[in-house]
Amino acid sequence: MRHVLRDSRGAGVIAAVVLAAGASTRMGRPKALLRHGERSFVACAVELAAAAGCAPIVVVVGAQPIHEPLAATLVHNETWPLGQLSSLQRGLAAIAAAEATPAGVLVLTVDRPHLRPTTIAALVDAARAAPDCVWQPEHAGQRGHPLIWPAALLPALRALPPHGDPRPLLREHAALRRSLAVDDPATLDNLDHPADLARLR
């Protein structure tokens, strides 16, 4: 029987999947390799997850290889053109291959390197306190990203069509959704175009 990963305090451990497989066509160059300060976007995402105590951390690559050393497991998604869900499923499969099951999975994209570490830490703490819920940050009355999916919904996520959309699953389990109020505009901010990158800098 698979057991739930727990930390030294007995709290459930939250794993993390960093989605870095897309072609970044709107940006015109791979977003994962762009720089935010002294670090790449993908390194920022990994560091956010690590600082919040997430383990394991899986980075899913696809269109572009990532050669820089990261404190994470890199897996390749051959079906990345199908969309983000296929990459998430590849990351979840890598986590499921372990002997233990995390209490939940934090899903980070590489286009929010400016998220505050306190936001991720608070979100992870909320998920540890109520691990059966889907956790999402809320800023200025709007739900944002990243999400934390509970262990109970991971099989349903993996069973969705890889070209599909997880939002119907969220609606089906609306009673499990929880919002955490945060003072972090980055939770609503996608960096998709060169102008967005200029604004960040």
PDB file of C-alpha atoms in Angstrom:
ATOM      1  CA  MET A   1       0.000   0.000   0.000  1.00  0.00           C
ATOM      2  CA  ARG A   2       1.383   3.414  -0.986  1.00  0.00           C
ATOM      3  CA  HIS A   3       1.931   5.806   1.892  1.00  0.00           C
ATOM      4  CA  VAL A   4       1.672   9.593   1.944  1.00  0.00           C
ATOM      5  CA  LEU A   5       4.925  11.523   2.124  1.00  0.00           C
ATOM      6  CA  ARG A   6       5.260  13.399   5.413  1.00  0.00           C
ATOM      7  CA  ASP A   7       7.848  15.796   6.768  1.00  0.00           C
ATOM      8  CA  SER A   8       9.554  15.716  10.159  1.00  0.00           C
ATOM      9  CA  ARG A   9       6.499  17.384  11.742  1.00  0.00           C
ATOM     10  CA  GLY A  10       4.133  14.789  10.311  1.00  0.00           C
ATOM     11  CA  ALA A  11       2.594  17.192   7.794  1.00  0.00           C
ATOM     12  CA  GLY A  12       1.912  15.967   4.290  1.00  0.00           C
ATOM     13  CA  VAL A  13       4.599  16.867   1.762  1.00  0.00           C
ATOM     14  CA  ILE A  14       3.584  18.813  -1.341  1.00  0.00           C
ATOM     15  CA  ALA A  15       5.347  17.882  -4.580  1.00  0.00           C
ATOM     16  CA  ALA A  16       5.832  20.317  -7.458  1.00  0.00           C
ATOM     17  CA  VAL A  17       5.619  20.115 -11.242  1.00  0.00           C
ATOM     18  CA  VAL A  18       7.178  22.937 -13.239  1.00  0.00           C
ATOM     19  CA  LEU A  19       5.782  23.212 -16.771  1.00  0.00           C
ATOM     20  CA  ALA A  20       8.554  24.269 -19.168  1.00  0.00           C
ATOM     21  CA  ALA A  21       7.718  22.334 -22.324  1.00  0.00           C
ATOM     22  CA  GLY A  22       6.046  24.919 -24.549  1.00  0.00           C
ATOM     23  CA  ALA A  23       7.549  26.519 -27.670  1.00  0.00           C
ATOM     24  CA  SER A  24       7.025  30.112 -26.410  1.00  0.00           C
ATOM     25  CA  THR A  25       5.933  31.227 -29.883  1.00  0.00           C
ATOM     26  CA  ARG A  26       4.374  34.472 -28.630  1.00  0.00           C
ATOM     27  CA  MET A  27       7.571  35.425 -26.789  1.00  0.00           C
ATOM     28  CA  GLY A  28       9.730  34.498 -29.770  1.00  0.00           C
ATOM     29  CA  ARG A  29      12.290  32.629 -27.652  1.00  0.00           C
ATOM     30  CA  PRO A  30      12.139  29.965 -24.935  1.00  0.00           C
ATOM     31  CA  LYS A  31      10.620  31.477 -21.806  1.00  0.00           C
ATOM     32  CA  ALA A  32      12.227  28.893 -19.558  1.00  0.00           C
ATOM     33  CA  LEU A  33      15.676  30.258 -20.446  1.00  0.00           C
ATOM     34  CA  LEU A  34      14.868  33.963 -20.088  1.00  0.00           C
ATOM     35  CA  ARG A  35      16.498  35.765 -17.191  1.00  0.00           C
ATOM     36  CA  HIS A  36      14.881  37.343 -14.153  1.00  0.00           C
ATOM     37  CA  GLY A  37      17.697  39.027 -12.327  1.00  0.00           C
ATOM     38  CA  GLU A  38      20.565  36.552 -12.220  1.00  0.00           C
ATOM     39  CA  ARG A  39      18.445  33.429 -12.704  1.00  0.00           C
ATOM     40  CA  SER A  40      16.569  31.799 -15.546  1.00  0.00           C
ATOM     41  CA  PHE A  41      12.788  31.681 -15.412  1.00  0.00           C
ATOM     42  CA  VAL A  42      12.860  27.915 -14.890  1.00  0.00           C
ATOM     43  CA  ALA A  43      15.410  28.228 -12.075  1.00  0.00           C
ATOM     44  CA  CYS A  44      13.142  30.813 -10.403  1.00  0.00           C
ATOM     45  CA  ALA A  45      10.240  28.340 -10.466  1.00  0.00           C
ATOM     46  CA  VAL A  46      12.349  25.526  -9.043  1.00  0.00           C
ATOM     47  CA  GLU A  47      13.688  27.772  -6.285  1.00  0.00           C
ATOM     48  CA  LEU A  48      10.185  28.935  -5.356  1.00  0.00           C
ATOM     49  CA  ALA A  49       9.069  25.313  -4.954  1.00  0.00           C
ATOM     50  CA  ALA A  50      12.191  24.315  -3.036  1.00  0.00           C
ATOM     51  CA  ALA A  51      11.963  27.289  -0.670  1.00  0.00           C
ATOM     52  CA  ALA A  52       8.399  26.244   0.192  1.00  0.00           C
ATOM     53  CA  GLY A  53       9.592  22.744   1.064  1.00  0.00           C
ATOM     54  CA  CYS A  54       8.158  20.941  -1.964  1.00  0.00           C
ATOM     55  CA  ALA A  55       9.531  17.497  -2.794  1.00  0.00           C
ATOM     56  CA  PRO A  56      10.019  15.994  -5.238  1.00  0.00           C
ATOM     57  CA  ILE A  57      10.273  18.770  -7.831  1.00  0.00           C
ATOM     58  CA  VAL A  58       9.811  17.711 -11.466  1.00  0.00           C
ATOM     59  CA  VAL A  59      10.531  19.977 -14.436  1.00  0.00           C
ATOM     60  CA  VAL A  60       8.807  18.951 -17.661  1.00  0.00           C
ATOM     61  CA  VAL A  61      10.641  19.982 -20.843  1.00  0.00           C
ATOM     62  CA  GLY A  62       9.617  19.545 -24.458  1.00  0.00           C
ATOM     63  CA  ALA A  63      10.186  21.998 -27.286  1.00  0.00           C
ATOM     64  CA  GLN A  64      13.524  23.218 -25.923  1.00  0.00           C
ATOM     65  CA  PRO A  65      16.131  21.311 -23.897  1.00  0.00           C
ATOM     66  CA  ILE A  66      17.319  22.719 -20.592  1.00  0.00           C
ATOM     67  CA  HIS A  67      20.980  22.139 -19.883  1.00  0.00           C
ATOM     68  CA  GLU A  68      21.539  24.250 -16.775  1.00  0.00           C
ATOM     69  CA  PRO A  69      21.826  22.375 -13.471  1.00  0.00           C
ATOM     70  CA  LEU A  70      18.613  22.459 -11.464  1.00  0.00           C
ATOM     71  CA  ALA A  71      17.708  21.016  -8.074  1.00  0.00           C
ATOM     72  CA  ALA A  72      14.935  19.026  -9.721  1.00  0.00           C
ATOM     73  CA  THR A  73      14.200  15.975 -11.855  1.00  0.00           C
ATOM     74  CA  LEU A  74      13.912  16.757 -15.565  1.00  0.00           C
ATOM     75  CA  VAL A  75      11.537  14.697 -17.687  1.00  0.00           C
ATOM     76  CA  HIS A  76      10.797  15.081 -21.390  1.00  0.00           C
ATOM     77  CA  ASN A  77       7.272  15.265 -22.764  1.00  0.00           C
ATOM     78  CA  GLU A  78       7.251  14.001 -26.337  1.00  0.00           C
ATOM     79  CA  THR A  79       3.622  15.070 -26.758  1.00  0.00           C
ATOM     80  CA  TRP A  80       4.134  18.677 -25.648  1.00  0.00           C
ATOM     81  CA  PRO A  81       2.370  20.090 -28.782  1.00  0.00           C
ATOM     82  CA  LEU A  82      -0.885  18.718 -27.337  1.00  0.00           C
ATOM     83  CA  GLY A  83      -0.803  21.411 -24.654  1.00  0.00           C
ATOM     84  CA  GLN A  84      -0.028  22.050 -20.999  1.00  0.00           C
ATOM     85  CA  LEU A  85      -2.192  19.239 -19.690  1.00  0.00           C
ATOM     86  CA  SER A  86      -0.083  16.639 -21.474  1.00  0.00           C
ATOM     87  CA  SER A  87       3.020  18.092 -19.789  1.00  0.00           C
ATOM     88  CA  LEU A  88       1.315  18.126 -16.398  1.00  0.00           C
ATOM     89  CA  GLN A  89       0.365  14.480 -16.890  1.00  0.00           C
ATOM     90  CA  ARG A  90       3.970  13.644 -17.757  1.00  0.00           C
ATOM     91  CA  GLY A  91       5.105  15.298 -14.541  1.00  0.00           C
ATOM     92  CA  LEU A  92       2.437  13.545 -12.484  1.00  0.00           C
ATOM     93  CA  ALA A  93       3.492  10.210 -13.975  1.00  0.00           C
ATOM     94  CA  ALA A  94       7.056  10.848 -12.837  1.00  0.00           C
ATOM     95  CA  ILE A  95       5.844  11.609  -9.321  1.00  0.00           C
ATOM     96  CA  ALA A  96       3.564   8.546  -9.316  1.00  0.00           C
ATOM     97  CA  ALA A  97       6.555   6.338 -10.121  1.00  0.00           C
ATOM     98  CA  ALA A  98       7.863   6.924  -6.605  1.00  0.00           C
ATOM     99  CA  GLU A  99       6.924   4.593  -3.781  1.00  0.00           C
ATOM    100  CA  ALA A 100       5.177   7.301  -1.767  1.00  0.00           C
ATOM    101  CA  THR A 101       2.365   9.677  -2.702  1.00  0.00           C
ATOM    102  CA  PRO A 102       2.550  13.413  -1.957  1.00  0.00           C
ATOM    103  CA  ALA A 103      -0.336  15.062  -0.150  1.00  0.00           C
ATOM    104  CA  GLY A 104      -0.740  17.342  -3.161  1.00  0.00           C
ATOM    105  CA  VAL A 105       1.047  18.756  -6.182  1.00  0.00           C
ATOM    106  CA  LEU A 106       1.916  22.399  -6.785  1.00  0.00           C
ATOM    107  CA  VAL A 107       1.767  23.229 -10.515  1.00  0.00           C
ATOM    108  CA  LEU A 108       4.056  26.075 -11.546  1.00  0.00           C
ATOM    109  CA  THR A 109       4.550  27.545 -15.003  1.00  0.00           C
ATOM    110  CA  VAL A 110       7.759  29.300 -16.014  1.00  0.00           C
ATOM    111  CA  ASP A 111       6.038  32.555 -16.968  1.00  0.00           C
ATOM    112  CA  ARG A 112       5.684  33.838 -13.403  1.00  0.00           C
ATOM    113  CA  PRO A 113       9.269  34.140 -12.116  1.00  0.00           C
ATOM    114  CA  HIS A 114       8.220  37.246 -10.160  1.00  0.00           C
ATOM    115  CA  LEU A 115       5.903  35.373  -7.798  1.00  0.00           C
ATOM    116  CA  ARG A 116       6.707  36.171  -4.194  1.00  0.00           C
ATOM    117  CA  PRO A 117       8.220  33.313  -2.179  1.00  0.00           C
ATOM    118  CA  THR A 118       5.821  34.197   0.642  1.00  0.00           C
ATOM    119  CA  THR A 119       2.892  33.531  -1.706  1.00  0.00           C
ATOM    120  CA  ILE A 120       4.085  30.025  -2.537  1.00  0.00           C
ATOM    121  CA  ALA A 121       4.958  29.296   1.092  1.00  0.00           C
ATOM    122  CA  ALA A 122       1.502  30.402   2.276  1.00  0.00           C
ATOM    123  CA  LEU A 123      -0.204  28.353  -0.425  1.00  0.00           C
ATOM    124  CA  VAL A 124       1.784  25.243   0.478  1.00  0.00           C
ATOM    125  CA  ASP A 125       1.074  25.749   4.185  1.00  0.00           C
ATOM    126  CA  ALA A 126      -2.653  26.023   3.425  1.00  0.00           C
ATOM    127  CA  ALA A 127      -2.537  22.784   1.435  1.00  0.00           C
ATOM    128  CA  ARG A 128      -0.740  20.995   4.239  1.00  0.00           C
ATOM    129  CA  ALA A 129      -3.396  22.148   6.703  1.00  0.00           C
ATOM    130  CA  ALA A 130      -6.281  21.121   4.421  1.00  0.00           C
ATOM    131  CA  PRO A 131      -4.800  18.558   2.004  1.00  0.00           C
ATOM    132  CA  ASP A 132      -8.127  17.401   0.553  1.00  0.00           C
ATOM    133  CA  CYS A 133      -8.762  20.751  -1.144  1.00  0.00           C
ATOM    134  CA  VAL A 134      -7.716  22.420  -4.387  1.00  0.00           C
ATOM    135  CA  TRP A 135      -5.818  25.554  -3.370  1.00  0.00           C
ATOM    136  CA  GLN A 136      -5.489  28.675  -5.493  1.00  0.00           C
ATOM    137  CA  PRO A 137      -4.271  32.204  -4.706  1.00  0.00           C
ATOM    138  CA  GLU A 138      -6.670  35.115  -4.962  1.00  0.00           C
ATOM    139  CA  HIS A 139      -5.590  38.699  -5.580  1.00  0.00           C
ATOM    140  CA  ALA A 140      -7.888  41.705  -5.955  1.00  0.00           C
ATOM    141  CA  GLY A 141     -10.910  39.422  -5.994  1.00  0.00           C
ATOM    142  CA  GLN A 142      -9.602  37.222  -8.826  1.00  0.00           C
ATOM    143  CA  ARG A 143      -8.327  33.677  -8.668  1.00  0.00           C
ATOM    144  CA  GLY A 144      -4.848  33.250 -10.053  1.00  0.00           C
ATOM    145  CA  HIS A 145      -1.993  30.783 -10.263  1.00  0.00           C
ATOM    146  CA  PRO A 146      -0.359  28.515  -9.254  1.00  0.00           C
ATOM    147  CA  LEU A 147      -2.743  25.766  -8.147  1.00  0.00           C
ATOM    148  CA  ILE A 148      -2.200  22.932  -5.719  1.00  0.00           C
ATOM    149  CA  TRP A 149      -4.086  19.749  -6.566  1.00  0.00           C
ATOM    150  CA  PRO A 150      -4.862  17.267  -3.768  1.00  0.00           C
ATOM    151  CA  ALA A 151      -3.689  13.670  -4.003  1.00  0.00           C
ATOM    152  CA  ALA A 152      -7.268  12.418  -4.371  1.00  0.00           C
ATOM    153  CA  LEU A 153      -7.713  14.246  -7.697  1.00  0.00           C
ATOM    154  CA  LEU A 154      -4.365  13.299  -9.260  1.00  0.00           C
ATOM    155  CA  PRO A 155      -5.673  10.054 -10.828  1.00  0.00           C
ATOM    156  CA  ALA A 156      -8.540  11.988 -12.428  1.00  0.00           C
ATOM    157  CA  LEU A 157      -6.082  14.557 -13.787  1.00  0.00           C
ATOM    158  CA  ARG A 158      -3.943  11.837 -15.309  1.00  0.00           C
ATOM    159  CA  ALA A 159      -7.016  10.198 -16.876  1.00  0.00           C
ATOM    160  CA  LEU A 160      -8.098  13.302 -18.811  1.00  0.00           C
ATOM    161  CA  PRO A 161      -7.434  13.441 -22.571  1.00  0.00           C
ATOM    162  CA  PRO A 162      -3.903  14.892 -22.894  1.00  0.00           C
ATOM    163  CA  HIS A 163      -5.123  17.539 -25.331  1.00  0.00           C
ATOM    164  CA  GLY A 164      -7.915  18.514 -22.933  1.00  0.00           C
ATOM    165  CA  ASP A 165      -8.528  21.059 -20.209  1.00  0.00           C
ATOM    166  CA  PRO A 166      -8.601  20.491 -16.424  1.00  0.00           C
ATOM    167  CA  ARG A 167     -11.143  23.252 -15.815  1.00  0.00           C
ATOM    168  CA  PRO A 168     -14.152  20.917 -16.120  1.00  0.00           C
ATOM    169  CA  LEU A 169     -12.574  18.794 -13.396  1.00  0.00           C
ATOM    170  CA  LEU A 170     -12.344  21.893 -11.209  1.00  0.00           C
ATOM    171  CA  ARG A 171     -16.015  22.635 -11.826  1.00  0.00           C
ATOM    172  CA  GLU A 172     -16.966  19.043 -11.039  1.00  0.00           C
ATOM    173  CA  HIS A 173     -15.206  19.314  -7.691  1.00  0.00           C
ATOM    174  CA  ALA A 174     -16.145  22.924  -6.959  1.00  0.00           C
ATOM    175  CA  ALA A 175     -16.876  22.046  -3.331  1.00  0.00           C
ATOM    176  CA  LEU A 176     -13.170  21.311  -2.846  1.00  0.00           C
ATOM    177  CA  ARG A 177     -11.912  24.635  -4.205  1.00  0.00           C
ATOM    178  CA  ARG A 178     -10.365  27.045  -1.747  1.00  0.00           C
ATOM    179  CA  SER A 179      -8.946  30.513  -2.387  1.00  0.00           C
ATOM    180  CA  LEU A 180      -6.111  32.033  -0.385  1.00  0.00           C
ATOM    181  CA  ALA A 181      -6.029  35.838  -0.349  1.00  0.00           C
ATOM    182  CA  VAL A 182      -2.542  37.118  -1.210  1.00  0.00           C
ATOM    183  CA  ASP A 183      -1.031  40.518  -1.911  1.00  0.00           C
ATOM    184  CA  ASP A 184       0.794  39.365  -5.033  1.00  0.00           C
ATOM    185  CA  PRO A 185      -0.146  40.761  -8.477  1.00  0.00           C
ATOM    186  CA  ALA A 186       2.093  38.188 -10.149  1.00  0.00           C
ATOM    187  CA  THR A 187      -0.529  35.507  -9.457  1.00  0.00           C
ATOM    188  CA  LEU A 188      -2.619  37.132 -12.199  1.00  0.00           C
ATOM    189  CA  ASP A 189       0.242  38.100 -14.516  1.00  0.00           C
ATOM    190  CA  ASN A 190       1.249  35.983 -17.524  1.00  0.00           C
ATOM    191  CA  LEU A 191       4.508  36.929 -19.231  1.00  0.00           C
ATOM    192  CA  ASP A 192       3.726  35.857 -22.785  1.00  0.00           C
ATOM    193  CA  HIS A 193       5.014  38.632 -25.072  1.00  0.00           C
ATOM    194  CA  PRO A 194       8.239  40.659 -25.401  1.00  0.00           C
ATOM    195  CA  ALA A 195       6.379  43.701 -24.063  1.00  0.00           C
ATOM    196  CA  ASP A 196       5.563  41.748 -20.900  1.00  0.00           C
ATOM    197  CA  LEU A 197       9.230  40.946 -20.456  1.00  0.00           C
ATOM    198  CA  ALA A 198      10.167  44.609 -20.885  1.00  0.00           C
ATOM    199  CA  ARG A 199       7.568  45.548 -18.269  1.00  0.00           C
ATOM    200  CA  LEU A 200       9.010  43.006 -15.836  1.00  0.00           C
ATOM    201  CA  ARG A 201      12.477  44.433 -16.252  1.00  0.00           C
TER     202      ARG A 201
END
